[in-house]
Coordinates of C-alpha atoms and ligand atoms in Angstrom, one line a residue:
M1 CA -0.6 -23.1 -4.6
L2 CA -2.5 -23.4 -8.6
Q3 CA -1.4 -20.3 -9.7
E4 CA 2.0 -21.1 -8.7
F5 CA 1.8 -24.4 -9.9
A6 CA 0.6 -22.9 -13.5
E7 CA 3.5 -20.4 -13.3
L8 CA 6.3 -23.1 -12.6
L9 CA 4.7 -25.2 -15.1
A10 CA 4.4 -22.5 -17.8
I11 CA 8.3 -21.1 -17.3
S12 CA 10.0 -24.4 -17.5
G13 CA 8.1 -24.9 -20.6
G14 CA 5.4 -27.5 -19.5
D15 CA 2.6 -28.7 -21.7
P16 CA 0.5 -26.0 -22.5
F17 CA -3.0 -27.2 -21.7
K18 CA -2.0 -28.5 -18.0
V19 CA -0.8 -24.9 -17.8
R20 CA -4.4 -23.9 -18.8
A21 CA -5.9 -26.2 -16.6
Y22 CA -3.9 -24.9 -13.4
E23 CA -4.9 -21.4 -14.3
K24 CA -8.4 -22.2 -14.8
A25 CA -8.2 -24.3 -11.5
A26 CA -7.0 -21.2 -9.5
Q27 CA -9.3 -18.6 -10.6
T28 CA -12.3 -21.0 -9.8
V29 CA -11.0 -21.5 -6.5
A30 CA -10.8 -17.9 -5.9
G31 CA -14.0 -17.1 -7.2
Y32 CA -15.7 -19.8 -5.6
P33 CA -18.8 -18.6 -3.4
K34 CA -17.6 -21.1 -0.3
D35 CA -14.7 -22.5 1.9
V36 CA -13.1 -24.8 0.0
T37 CA -10.9 -25.8 2.5
D38 CA -14.7 -27.5 4.3
L39 CA -14.5 -29.8 1.0
D40 CA -13.6 -33.2 0.3
E41 CA -12.4 -34.7 -2.5
K42 CA -15.7 -35.5 -3.7
G43 CA -17.1 -32.2 -3.2
L44 CA -13.7 -30.7 -4.9
D45 CA -14.4 -32.7 -7.6
A46 CA -17.8 -31.4 -7.9
I47 CA -16.9 -28.1 -8.9
P48 CA -16.3 -27.0 -12.2
S49 CA -12.8 -27.0 -14.0
I50 CA -11.6 -29.2 -10.5
G51 CA -11.1 -32.6 -11.9
S52 CA -10.7 -35.5 -10.3
H53 CA -6.6 -35.3 -10.3
L54 CA -6.5 -31.4 -9.4
A55 CA -9.1 -32.1 -6.4
R56 CA -6.2 -34.9 -5.2
K57 CA -3.4 -32.1 -5.1
I58 CA -6.2 -30.0 -3.3
I59 CA -6.7 -32.4 -0.2
E60 CA -2.8 -32.9 -0.3
F61 CA -2.3 -29.4 -0.1
L62 CA -4.7 -28.8 2.7
R63 CA -3.6 -31.9 4.9
T64 CA 0.3 -31.6 4.3
G65 CA 0.4 -27.6 3.9
T66 CA 2.5 -28.7 0.1
V67 CA 2.3 -30.8 -2.6
E68 CA 5.1 -33.7 -3.6
E69 CA 5.1 -32.1 -7.5
L70 CA 4.8 -29.0 -6.8
D71 CA 7.8 -29.2 -4.6
E72 CA 9.6 -31.0 -7.1
L73 CA 9.0 -28.6 -9.3
R74 CA 10.1 -25.8 -7.3
A75 CA 13.6 -27.8 -7.2
V76 CA 13.8 -28.4 -10.6
V77 CA 13.3 -24.3 -11.4
P78 CA 16.7 -22.1 -11.0
A79 CA 15.5 -19.4 -8.4
G80 CA 17.0 -16.9 -10.4
L81 CA 14.8 -18.1 -13.3
R82 CA 11.8 -17.5 -10.4
S83 CA 12.2 -13.9 -9.7
L84 CA 11.9 -13.2 -13.3
L85 CA 8.6 -14.4 -13.1
D86 CA 7.6 -11.6 -11.0
V87 CA 8.8 -9.2 -13.5
P88 CA 5.9 -7.6 -15.0
G89 CA 4.9 -7.8 -19.0
L90 CA 7.6 -10.4 -19.8
G91 CA 5.7 -13.6 -19.8
P92 CA 6.7 -17.6 -18.2
K93 CA 8.0 -17.8 -22.2
R94 CA 9.9 -15.0 -22.4
A95 CA 11.9 -15.2 -19.0
H96 CA 12.6 -18.9 -20.3
Q97 CA 14.0 -17.6 -22.9
V98 CA 16.3 -14.5 -21.7
Y99 CA 17.3 -16.3 -18.5
D100 CA 18.6 -19.5 -21.2
E101 CA 20.4 -17.3 -24.0
L102 CA 21.6 -14.4 -21.7
G103 CA 21.7 -16.1 -18.4
I104 CA 19.8 -13.6 -16.9
T105 CA 18.7 -14.0 -13.4
S106 CA 16.9 -10.6 -12.0
V107 CA 14.9 -7.7 -12.9
G108 CA 18.2 -5.5 -12.5
E109 CA 20.1 -7.4 -14.8
L110 CA 16.9 -7.6 -17.4
L111 CA 17.1 -3.4 -16.9
D112 CA 20.5 -3.6 -18.0
A113 CA 19.9 -5.9 -21.0
I114 CA 17.2 -3.6 -22.1
H115 CA 19.6 -0.3 -21.6
Q116 CA 22.1 -2.2 -23.7
H117 CA 19.9 -3.1 -26.2
R118 CA 20.9 -6.9 -26.1
L119 CA 16.9 -8.0 -26.1
C120 CA 16.1 -6.9 -29.3
H121 CA 18.6 -9.3 -31.1
L122 CA 16.3 -12.4 -29.7
P123 CA 14.8 -14.2 -32.2
G124 CA 10.9 -13.2 -32.2
W125 CA 11.8 -9.6 -30.2
G126 CA 12.3 -6.0 -32.2
E127 CA 12.5 -2.6 -30.9
R128 CA 9.3 -2.4 -30.5
S129 CA 9.1 -5.3 -27.5
E130 CA 12.0 -4.4 -26.0
E131 CA 10.8 -0.3 -25.4
N132 CA 7.2 -2.4 -23.9
L133 CA 9.1 -4.1 -21.4
A134 CA 11.3 -1.5 -20.2
R135 CA 7.9 0.5 -19.9
A136 CA 5.7 -2.2 -18.9
I137 CA 8.3 -2.2 -16.0
H138 CA 8.3 1.5 -15.4
D139 CA 4.8 1.6 -14.8
A140 CA 5.1 -1.0 -11.9
H141 CA 7.6 0.3 -10.6
A142 CA 5.8 4.0 -10.7
A143 CA 2.9 2.2 -8.7
G144 CA 5.3 1.8 -6.4
A145 CA 4.4 -0.1 -3.0
R146 CA 1.1 1.6 -3.2
I147 CA -1.7 -1.0 -2.5
Q148 CA -5.1 -1.7 -4.3
L149 CA -8.1 0.0 -3.1
A150 CA -9.3 -3.4 -2.6
V151 CA -6.9 -5.0 -0.7
A152 CA -6.7 -1.7 1.3
L153 CA -10.5 -1.7 2.0
G154 CA -10.7 -5.3 3.1
L155 CA -8.0 -4.4 5.6
A156 CA -9.3 -1.7 6.5
E157 CA -12.5 -3.3 7.6
E158 CA -11.0 -6.3 9.2
I159 CA -8.8 -4.0 11.5
L160 CA -12.0 -1.7 12.7
A161 CA -13.9 -4.8 13.1
H162 CA -11.6 -6.5 15.6
L163 CA -11.3 -3.2 17.3
S164 CA -14.6 -2.6 17.2
T165 CA -15.3 -5.1 19.8
L166 CA -13.4 -3.4 22.7
P167 CA -15.8 -2.1 25.2
Q168 CA -13.4 1.3 24.8
V169 CA -14.2 2.4 21.4
R170 CA -16.7 4.8 20.5
K171 CA -16.5 5.6 16.8
A172 CA -14.5 3.7 14.5
A173 CA -13.5 5.2 10.7
Y174 CA -11.2 4.6 8.0
A175 CA -9.8 7.6 6.4
G176 CA -6.8 9.1 4.0
S177 CA -6.8 8.3 0.5
L178 CA -8.8 4.8 1.3
R179 CA -12.1 7.3 2.4
R180 CA -11.7 9.2 -0.9
M181 CA -11.6 5.8 -2.5
C182 CA -8.5 6.5 -4.1
E183 CA -7.2 3.8 -6.8
T184 CA -4.4 2.9 -4.8
V185 CA -3.5 3.7 -1.4
G186 CA -0.5 4.3 -0.1
D187 CA -1.4 3.8 3.4
V188 CA -4.1 3.1 5.8
D189 CA -5.4 5.5 8.2
L190 CA -7.6 4.6 11.3
L191 CA -9.2 6.9 13.3
I192 CA -10.8 5.6 16.7
A193 CA -12.7 7.9 19.4
S194 CA -12.5 6.3 22.7
E195 CA -12.1 8.1 26.2
E196 CA -9.6 5.4 27.2
P197 CA -7.1 4.6 24.8
G198 CA -4.6 1.9 26.4
P199 CA -6.2 -0.7 25.7
V200 CA -7.1 0.6 22.1
M201 CA -3.8 0.8 21.4
E202 CA -2.4 -2.6 23.1
T203 CA -4.9 -4.5 21.0
F204 CA -4.1 -2.8 17.6
C205 CA -0.1 -3.0 17.7
T206 CA -0.6 -6.8 19.0
M207 CA -3.1 -8.3 16.6
P208 CA -1.9 -11.2 14.7
L209 CA -1.5 -9.5 11.3
V210 CA 1.1 -7.2 12.6
A211 CA 4.4 -8.1 11.5
R212 CA 6.3 -5.0 12.7
V213 CA 5.5 -1.9 15.0
L214 CA 7.4 0.8 13.3
A215 CA 6.0 3.4 16.0
R216 CA 4.0 3.8 19.0
G217 CA 2.7 6.7 21.3
S218 CA -0.1 7.2 23.6
T219 CA -2.7 8.5 21.0
K220 CA -0.9 7.5 17.3
S221 CA 0.5 4.2 16.2
S222 CA 2.0 2.8 13.1
I223 CA 2.3 -0.9 12.2
V224 CA 2.8 -3.4 9.3
T225 CA 1.1 -6.3 8.6
T226 CA 2.1 -9.2 7.5
K227 CA 1.6 -8.7 3.7
G228 CA 3.5 -5.2 4.1
V229 CA 0.9 -3.1 4.2
Q230 CA 1.4 0.3 6.3
V231 CA -1.6 1.3 8.6
D232 CA -1.9 4.4 10.8
L233 CA -4.4 4.9 13.6
R234 CA -5.2 7.6 15.6
L235 CA -7.3 7.5 18.8
I236 CA -9.0 11.1 19.5
E237 CA -11.5 12.3 21.9
P238 CA -14.9 11.7 21.3
P239 CA -16.2 15.4 21.0
V240 CA -13.8 16.1 18.5
W241 CA -14.7 13.4 16.0
G242 CA -15.9 15.5 12.8
S243 CA -12.6 17.8 12.6
A244 CA -10.7 15.0 13.2
L245 CA -12.2 12.9 10.8
L246 CA -12.2 15.8 8.5
Y247 CA -8.8 16.3 8.8
F248 CA -7.6 13.0 8.7
T249 CA -9.4 12.1 5.3
G250 CA -8.1 15.0 3.5
S251 CA -6.9 15.4 0.6
K252 CA -4.4 17.5 2.3
A253 CA -5.5 20.0 -1.0
H254 CA -8.5 20.0 0.1
N255 CA -7.5 20.8 4.1
I256 CA -5.6 23.8 2.8
H257 CA -8.4 25.6 0.6
L258 CA -10.6 24.7 3.8
R259 CA -8.2 26.1 6.1
E260 CA -7.6 29.3 4.0
M261 CA -11.4 29.7 3.9
A262 CA -11.4 29.4 7.9
V263 CA -8.8 32.3 8.5
R264 CA -10.4 34.9 5.9
A265 CA -13.3 34.0 8.3
G266 CA -11.2 34.8 11.6
Q267 CA -11.0 31.6 12.4
K268 CA -8.4 28.5 13.1
L269 CA -9.5 25.2 11.7
S270 CA -7.0 22.0 12.9
E271 CA -7.6 18.4 13.4
Y272 CA -9.1 19.3 16.9
G273 CA -11.9 22.0 15.5
L274 CA -12.9 25.1 14.2
F275 CA -11.9 28.3 16.8
E276 CA -12.1 31.8 16.6
A277 CA -8.7 33.4 15.7
D278 CA -9.2 35.8 18.3
G279 CA -9.1 34.6 22.5
G280 CA -9.1 30.4 20.9
R281 CA -12.8 29.8 21.9
L282 CA -14.1 26.7 20.2
I283 CA -16.8 26.7 17.5
V284 CA -17.2 23.2 16.4
A285 CA -15.5 20.0 16.4
E286 CA -18.1 16.9 16.7
T287 CA -19.4 16.1 13.2
E288 CA -18.1 17.0 9.7
E289 CA -21.4 18.0 8.9
G290 CA -20.8 21.0 11.4
V291 CA -17.4 22.2 10.3
Y292 CA -18.4 22.7 6.8
K293 CA -22.0 24.5 7.6
Q294 CA -19.6 27.0 9.9
L295 CA -17.6 27.2 6.9
G296 CA -20.8 28.1 4.9
L297 CA -20.5 25.0 3.3
P298 CA -22.6 21.8 2.8
W299 CA -20.9 18.4 3.3
I300 CA -18.9 17.4 1.1
P301 CA -18.4 13.9 0.0
P302 CA -15.3 12.0 0.9
T303 CA -14.4 10.9 -2.7
I304 CA -14.9 14.3 -4.4
R305 CA -12.5 16.3 -1.7
E306 CA -9.5 16.6 -4.2
D307 CA -9.4 20.4 -4.5
T308 CA -10.6 20.1 -8.4
G309 CA -13.6 22.5 -8.3
E310 CA -15.8 20.7 -5.3
I311 CA -15.1 23.5 -2.8
E312 CA -16.5 26.0 -5.3
A313 CA -19.4 24.1 -6.2
A314 CA -20.7 23.5 -2.4
L315 CA -20.4 27.6 -2.2
A316 CA -22.4 27.9 -5.4
G317 CA -25.4 25.3 -4.2
E318 CA -24.0 23.0 -7.2
L319 CA -22.2 20.2 -6.0
P320 CA -23.5 17.0 -7.7
N321 CA -25.9 14.5 -6.9
L322 CA -23.6 11.8 -6.4
V323 CA -24.5 8.5 -8.2
E324 CA -24.7 6.0 -4.9
L325 CA -24.2 1.8 -4.8
R326 CA -28.2 1.7 -3.9
N327 CA -28.8 3.2 -7.4
I328 CA -27.3 0.4 -9.2
R329 CA -30.1 -1.8 -10.8
G330 CA -28.0 -4.0 -12.9
D331 CA -24.6 -5.2 -14.2
L332 CA -24.3 -5.1 -18.1
H333 CA -20.7 -6.6 -18.8
T334 CA -20.2 -10.3 -17.1
H335 CA -18.8 -13.5 -18.2
T336 CA -20.1 -17.6 -17.7
N337 CA -18.2 -20.9 -17.6
L338 CA -18.9 -21.0 -21.7
T339 CA -16.1 -18.9 -21.8
D340 CA -13.6 -17.7 -19.2
G341 CA -15.9 -17.3 -16.4
V342 CA -15.6 -19.9 -13.7
A343 CA -19.5 -20.0 -13.0
S344 CA -22.9 -21.5 -14.6
L345 CA -25.2 -18.6 -16.1
E346 CA -27.6 -20.3 -13.4
D347 CA -25.5 -19.4 -10.8
M348 CA -24.6 -15.9 -12.0
V349 CA -28.4 -14.8 -12.8
T350 CA -29.5 -16.3 -9.1
A351 CA -26.5 -14.4 -7.6
A352 CA -27.7 -11.4 -9.4
K353 CA -31.2 -11.8 -8.4
A354 CA -30.3 -12.4 -4.7
R355 CA -28.3 -8.4 -5.0
G356 CA -32.0 -6.9 -5.7
Y357 CA -30.8 -6.5 -9.5
R358 CA -33.7 -5.6 -12.0
Y359 CA -32.1 -6.8 -15.1
Y360 CA -28.7 -8.5 -16.0
A361 CA -26.7 -9.0 -19.2
V362 CA -24.4 -11.9 -19.8
T363 CA -21.4 -11.0 -22.4
D364 CA -19.2 -13.8 -22.9
H365 CA -16.3 -13.5 -25.1
A366 CA -16.5 -13.7 -28.9
P367 CA -14.8 -16.0 -31.5
L368 CA -11.9 -13.3 -32.6
L369 CA -10.7 -13.3 -29.2
H370 CA -9.7 -17.2 -30.0
M371 CA -8.4 -19.0 -26.7
Q372 CA -12.2 -18.6 -25.6
R373 CA -13.1 -20.5 -28.7
M374 CA -17.0 -19.2 -28.8
T375 CA -19.0 -20.5 -31.8
S376 CA -21.8 -18.4 -33.3
E377 CA -23.8 -21.9 -32.7
K378 CA -22.4 -21.9 -29.1
A379 CA -23.9 -17.7 -28.5
L380 CA -27.2 -18.6 -30.2
E381 CA -27.6 -22.0 -27.9
Q382 CA -26.6 -19.8 -25.1
R383 CA -29.2 -17.0 -26.2
H384 CA -32.0 -19.9 -26.1
R385 CA -30.9 -21.1 -22.4
I386 CA -30.9 -17.7 -21.3
R387 CA -34.6 -17.2 -23.3
L388 CA -35.7 -20.3 -21.2
L389 CA -33.9 -19.3 -17.9
E390 CA -35.6 -15.7 -17.7
Q391 CA -39.6 -17.5 -17.9
S392 CA -38.7 -18.0 -14.6
A393 CA -36.2 -16.1 -13.1
G394 CA -37.6 -13.3 -12.0
I395 CA -35.2 -10.7 -13.6
A396 CA -34.6 -9.6 -16.6
L397 CA -32.2 -10.6 -18.8
L398 CA -30.2 -9.4 -21.9
H399 CA -28.2 -11.5 -23.8
G400 CA -24.8 -9.6 -24.9
T401 CA -21.4 -10.2 -26.2
E402 CA -18.2 -8.5 -25.5
L403 CA -16.0 -8.2 -28.2
N404 CA -12.9 -7.5 -29.5
I405 CA -12.1 -4.1 -31.5
Q406 CA -9.3 -5.1 -34.1
P407 CA -6.3 -3.0 -35.0
D408 CA -8.4 -1.3 -37.6
G409 CA -11.7 -1.0 -36.1
S410 CA -13.6 -3.9 -37.1
L411 CA -15.5 -6.1 -35.0
D412 CA -16.4 -9.8 -34.5
W413 CA -19.2 -11.4 -36.7
D414 CA -20.9 -9.2 -39.2
E415 CA -23.7 -6.6 -38.7
D416 CA -27.1 -8.9 -39.2
F417 CA -25.3 -11.8 -36.6
L418 CA -24.7 -8.5 -34.0
A419 CA -28.1 -7.1 -34.5
G420 CA -29.2 -10.4 -32.5
F421 CA -27.6 -9.3 -29.4
D422 CA -29.7 -7.1 -26.4
I423 CA -26.4 -5.6 -26.1
V424 CA -23.1 -5.1 -27.3
V425 CA -19.9 -4.1 -25.2
A426 CA -16.6 -3.5 -27.7
C427 CA -13.2 -4.2 -26.0
V428 CA -9.4 -3.4 -27.1
H429 CA -7.7 -6.6 -26.5
S430 CA -4.9 -6.5 -28.1
A431 CA -2.0 -4.2 -30.2
F432 CA -2.7 -2.2 -27.2
R433 CA 0.9 0.1 -27.9
Q434 CA -1.0 1.5 -31.8
S435 CA -0.2 5.3 -32.1
R436 CA -2.7 7.7 -30.6
D437 CA -4.1 8.6 -34.3
A438 CA -4.4 4.9 -35.1
M439 CA -5.9 4.0 -31.6
T440 CA -8.7 7.0 -31.9
A441 CA -9.3 5.8 -35.2
R442 CA -9.7 2.5 -34.2
L443 CA -12.4 3.4 -31.4
L444 CA -14.2 5.7 -33.3
R445 CA -14.7 2.7 -35.5
A446 CA -16.2 0.8 -33.2
I447 CA -18.1 4.0 -31.9
E448 CA -20.0 4.3 -35.1
H449 CA -21.0 0.7 -35.3
P450 CA -24.7 0.3 -35.0
A451 CA -24.7 -2.6 -32.8
V452 CA -22.2 -1.3 -30.0
N453 CA -23.4 -0.2 -27.0
I454 CA -20.8 0.5 -24.6
I455 CA -17.1 0.6 -24.9
G456 CA -15.8 -1.7 -22.2
H457 CA -12.8 -1.2 -20.0
P458 CA -11.7 2.1 -22.2
T459 CA -7.9 2.7 -21.9
G460 CA -7.4 -0.7 -21.3
R461 CA -4.8 -0.2 -17.9
S462 CA -4.1 -2.7 -15.7
I463 CA -3.3 -0.7 -12.2
G464 CA 0.5 -1.3 -11.5
R465 CA 0.8 -3.2 -14.3
R466 CA -0.3 -2.4 -17.9
A467 CA -0.2 1.2 -19.1
P468 CA -3.4 3.2 -20.4
I469 CA -3.6 3.0 -24.4
D470 CA -3.1 6.5 -25.9
A471 CA -5.9 8.2 -27.5
D472 CA -7.7 11.4 -28.5
W473 CA -10.3 11.0 -25.6
D474 CA -11.7 14.3 -26.3
E475 CA -13.0 13.4 -29.5
V476 CA -13.9 9.6 -28.9
F477 CA -16.2 11.0 -26.2
R478 CA -17.6 13.9 -28.5
A479 CA -18.2 10.4 -31.4
A480 CA -19.8 9.0 -28.3
A481 CA -22.4 11.2 -27.0
R482 CA -23.2 11.9 -30.9
T483 CA -24.0 8.0 -31.3
G484 CA -25.3 7.0 -28.2
T485 CA -22.6 4.6 -27.0
A486 CA -21.9 4.6 -23.4
F487 CA -18.2 4.4 -21.8
E488 CA -17.9 1.6 -19.0
I489 CA -16.3 2.4 -15.7
N490 CA -15.1 -1.2 -15.1
A491 CA -15.6 -1.8 -11.4
S492 CA -12.5 -4.6 -11.1
P493 CA -10.5 -3.6 -9.0
D494 CA -7.4 -3.8 -10.9
R495 CA -8.7 -1.9 -13.6
L496 CA -11.2 0.9 -12.4
D497 CA -11.4 2.0 -16.0
L498 CA -12.7 4.6 -16.9
N499 CA -11.0 6.4 -14.2
G500 CA -12.1 9.4 -12.4
D501 CA -10.7 12.0 -14.0
L502 CA -11.7 10.4 -17.6
V503 CA -15.1 10.2 -16.1
R504 CA -15.0 13.8 -15.5
R505 CA -14.3 14.4 -19.1
A506 CA -16.7 11.8 -20.8
R507 CA -19.4 13.5 -18.6
R508 CA -18.3 17.2 -20.3
A509 CA -18.4 15.4 -23.3
G510 CA -22.1 14.4 -22.2
V511 CA -21.3 10.8 -22.8
R512 CA -23.5 8.1 -20.7
L513 CA -21.7 5.5 -18.5
A514 CA -22.3 1.9 -17.5
I515 CA -20.7 0.8 -13.6
S516 CA -19.9 -2.7 -14.5
T517 CA -18.1 -5.4 -12.8
D518 CA -17.0 -7.5 -15.7
A519 CA -17.7 -10.3 -13.2
H520 CA -15.8 -13.9 -14.3
A521 CA -17.2 -15.8 -10.8
V522 CA -20.4 -14.9 -8.2
T523 CA -18.0 -13.3 -5.9
H524 CA -17.0 -10.5 -8.6
L525 CA -20.4 -9.5 -8.7
D526 CA -19.2 -7.6 -5.5
F527 CA -17.1 -5.6 -7.6
M528 CA -19.8 -2.7 -7.9
R529 CA -19.0 -1.0 -5.0
F530 CA -15.5 0.2 -6.3
G531 CA -16.9 1.3 -9.6
V532 CA -19.5 3.2 -8.0
A533 CA -16.8 5.1 -5.9
T534 CA -14.9 5.6 -9.0
A535 CA -18.0 6.9 -11.0
Q536 CA -18.3 9.5 -7.8
R537 CA -14.4 10.3 -8.2
G538 CA -15.6 11.6 -11.6
W539 CA -18.7 13.5 -10.2
A540 CA -21.1 11.4 -11.6
E541 CA -25.1 11.8 -10.8
S542 CA -27.6 8.4 -11.5
A543 CA -28.8 10.2 -14.7
D544 CA -25.4 9.5 -16.0
I545 CA -25.3 6.2 -15.7
I546 CA -27.7 3.9 -18.0
N547 CA -27.7 0.7 -15.3
T548 CA -29.5 3.2 -12.8
W549 CA -32.5 3.5 -15.5
P550 CA -35.5 1.5 -15.4
L551 CA -35.6 -1.5 -17.7
G552 CA -37.7 0.1 -20.7
K553 CA -35.4 3.1 -20.9
I554 CA -32.1 1.1 -20.9
R555 CA -33.8 -1.0 -24.0
R556 CA -34.9 2.3 -25.6
F557 CA -31.2 3.8 -24.8
L558 CA -29.4 0.2 -26.2
A559 CA -31.7 0.3 -29.9
K560 CA -29.1 2.9 -30.6
H561 CA -31.0 5.3 -32.9
P562 CA -28.8 6.2 -35.8
P563 CA -26.8 9.5 -35.3
T564 CA -30.0 11.8 -37.1
H565 CA -32.5 10.6 -34.7
T566 CA -30.3 12.0 -31.4
R567 CA -31.8 13.9 -28.8
K568 CA -31.1 17.5 -29.6
S569 CA -28.6 19.1 -27.5
G570 CA -29.9 21.4 -25.0
Ligands
DGT1 P1 -1.8 8.1 1.2 O1 -1.4 7.4 2.0 O2 -0.2 8.7 -0.2 O3 -2.4 7.5 -0.2 O4 -2.7 9.3 0.7 P2 -3.4 9.9 1.9 O5 -4.1 11.3 1.5 O6 -3.9 9.2 3.1 O7 -2.0 10.5 2.8 P3 -1.4 10.2 4.6 O8 -1.9 9.0 4.9 O9 -0.2 10.8 4.3 O10 -2.1 11.2 5.4 C1 -3.5 11.2 5.8 C2 -4.4 12.0 5.5 O11 -3.9 13.2 6.7 C3 -4.5 13.4 4.6 O12 -5.2 12.8 3.6 C4 -4.6 14.8 4.8 C5 -3.7 14.9 6.3 N1 -2.6 15.4 6.2 C6 -1.7 14.6 6.4 N2 -0.8 15.4 6.1 C7 -1.3 16.5 6.1 C8 -0.6 18.0 6.3 O13 0.4 18.4 6.2 N3 -1.3 19.2 5.8 C9 -2.9 18.8 6.0 N4 -3.4 19.7 6.0 N5 -3.5 17.8 5.8 C10 -2.3 16.7 6.5
CA2 CA1 -2.8 7.3 3.8
CA3 CA1 -1.3 7.9 6.4

């Protein structure tokens, strides 16, 4: 409701401060650790960035299911204009412009206009912005109907929790691309072992969140949820659990490779088990470990089952010892309400401590991101608060900042001021479409800076919305390894940046990595699991990940020895 309010206000040319207030309120409510529907007006008013005016709107919404002022806005803003709000990369201002000046009311008409080069002549546009828009629409389309990992995982866990209450269910798990923790998921694959499948299938097909049943059988059904996600359920007999889980986890390429190995050994592998080719005697089916063992392999973690060398590594006894969530000792990129976070410093630190972290870095935005209104004074004041808080917090606190890498590679603040921070994360937040050469030079300059410890969300991509920046990553990684600059695996589910492939390339170049949530709210600290999964997809081990290290070792790394002092390569 709050988000829609902000969008409709923006698109109808409303007061920018009011737009911002609604956006901020939407973020706050989304990130609020408790259920806001339990709060009264006073309780709502007490939430930071929710004033009494907004509190009344929320109460009205909770009572009546709508807000009068919002209904009026909905009536004022034409439907055609509203449909442009969903166009990736357009934004409310420009949506208003193309609607007003060209009468465009749909994505289709917008694409036609791009094709006919009618946008680039509008005030404030150029060929570049027209191209960028075309690319943004194309990228979003290429991501297609695939759903984000976090959404799929939440849904799978909800359905499995529901079905697991049935007495007929022996074992239940999610499989497919979700179990491999791919960044997006086409459909959710669930597997259940039961001797009595009837009631389980009945419950699955009649859950409240089912919008449509696509296919219903005794062992396999597919449904579409009210949010448009397809979920497949397969029911199997408990004794074939392992081979079925292996088969339905995939990837398809991994399965095919395993099947070829079986064939060469005079065996046959299917979802029902591993069999002797001659006579068809069952060899093993009960567990995944058992099937792998009979194929002469150790168990291979699902996150690396892509047939990109994991089977060869397993045969050679060289599987990576993948980093796990329990290895993580702290978060190195987080925000507070001093800039665009929605929780206080104290609340974030308390939550970090409760997770069992040993250390925690606060890295609010820096002055060049003008809308955040950061100043040197505010940064120093925050540092003072952090030092005081640390005395009683029971967790080591690092005072950091998230810098803006300017188009020429320069940064916020001078070298002396930056030296005062315990940790510095530097990110690209603007000019995403520079040429590869310019972008590479820009990143190299930031990496060479003595204060920069981590390059945050390095490619700047937003899954399904914004394409990654273009840079010579191998050159960039070499510089990072040489200077002791870590690269971030941003764990936010719409970033996952670096992704698995780039993590693997970075590791090969000897780059250290930091898995960070970029939390803007207490609840975002939970994103860490997605970052760890992405690290695993890049074959990362604990030793590669600086926030698995003890505090002393992290501090030495953050001191960033000049290039002449880097350790000898071995
Ligand atoms: P998705 O849904 O597009 O994100 O990707 P997956 O990997 O979940 O693919 P999906 O849902 O079509 O199938 C689930 C798993 O079932 C897949 O990972 C491996 C297995 N599978 C599906 N089709 C085949 C096949 O033709 N051959 C083999 N060996 N396995 C298959
Ligand atoms: Ca799937
Ligand atoms: Ca499927």
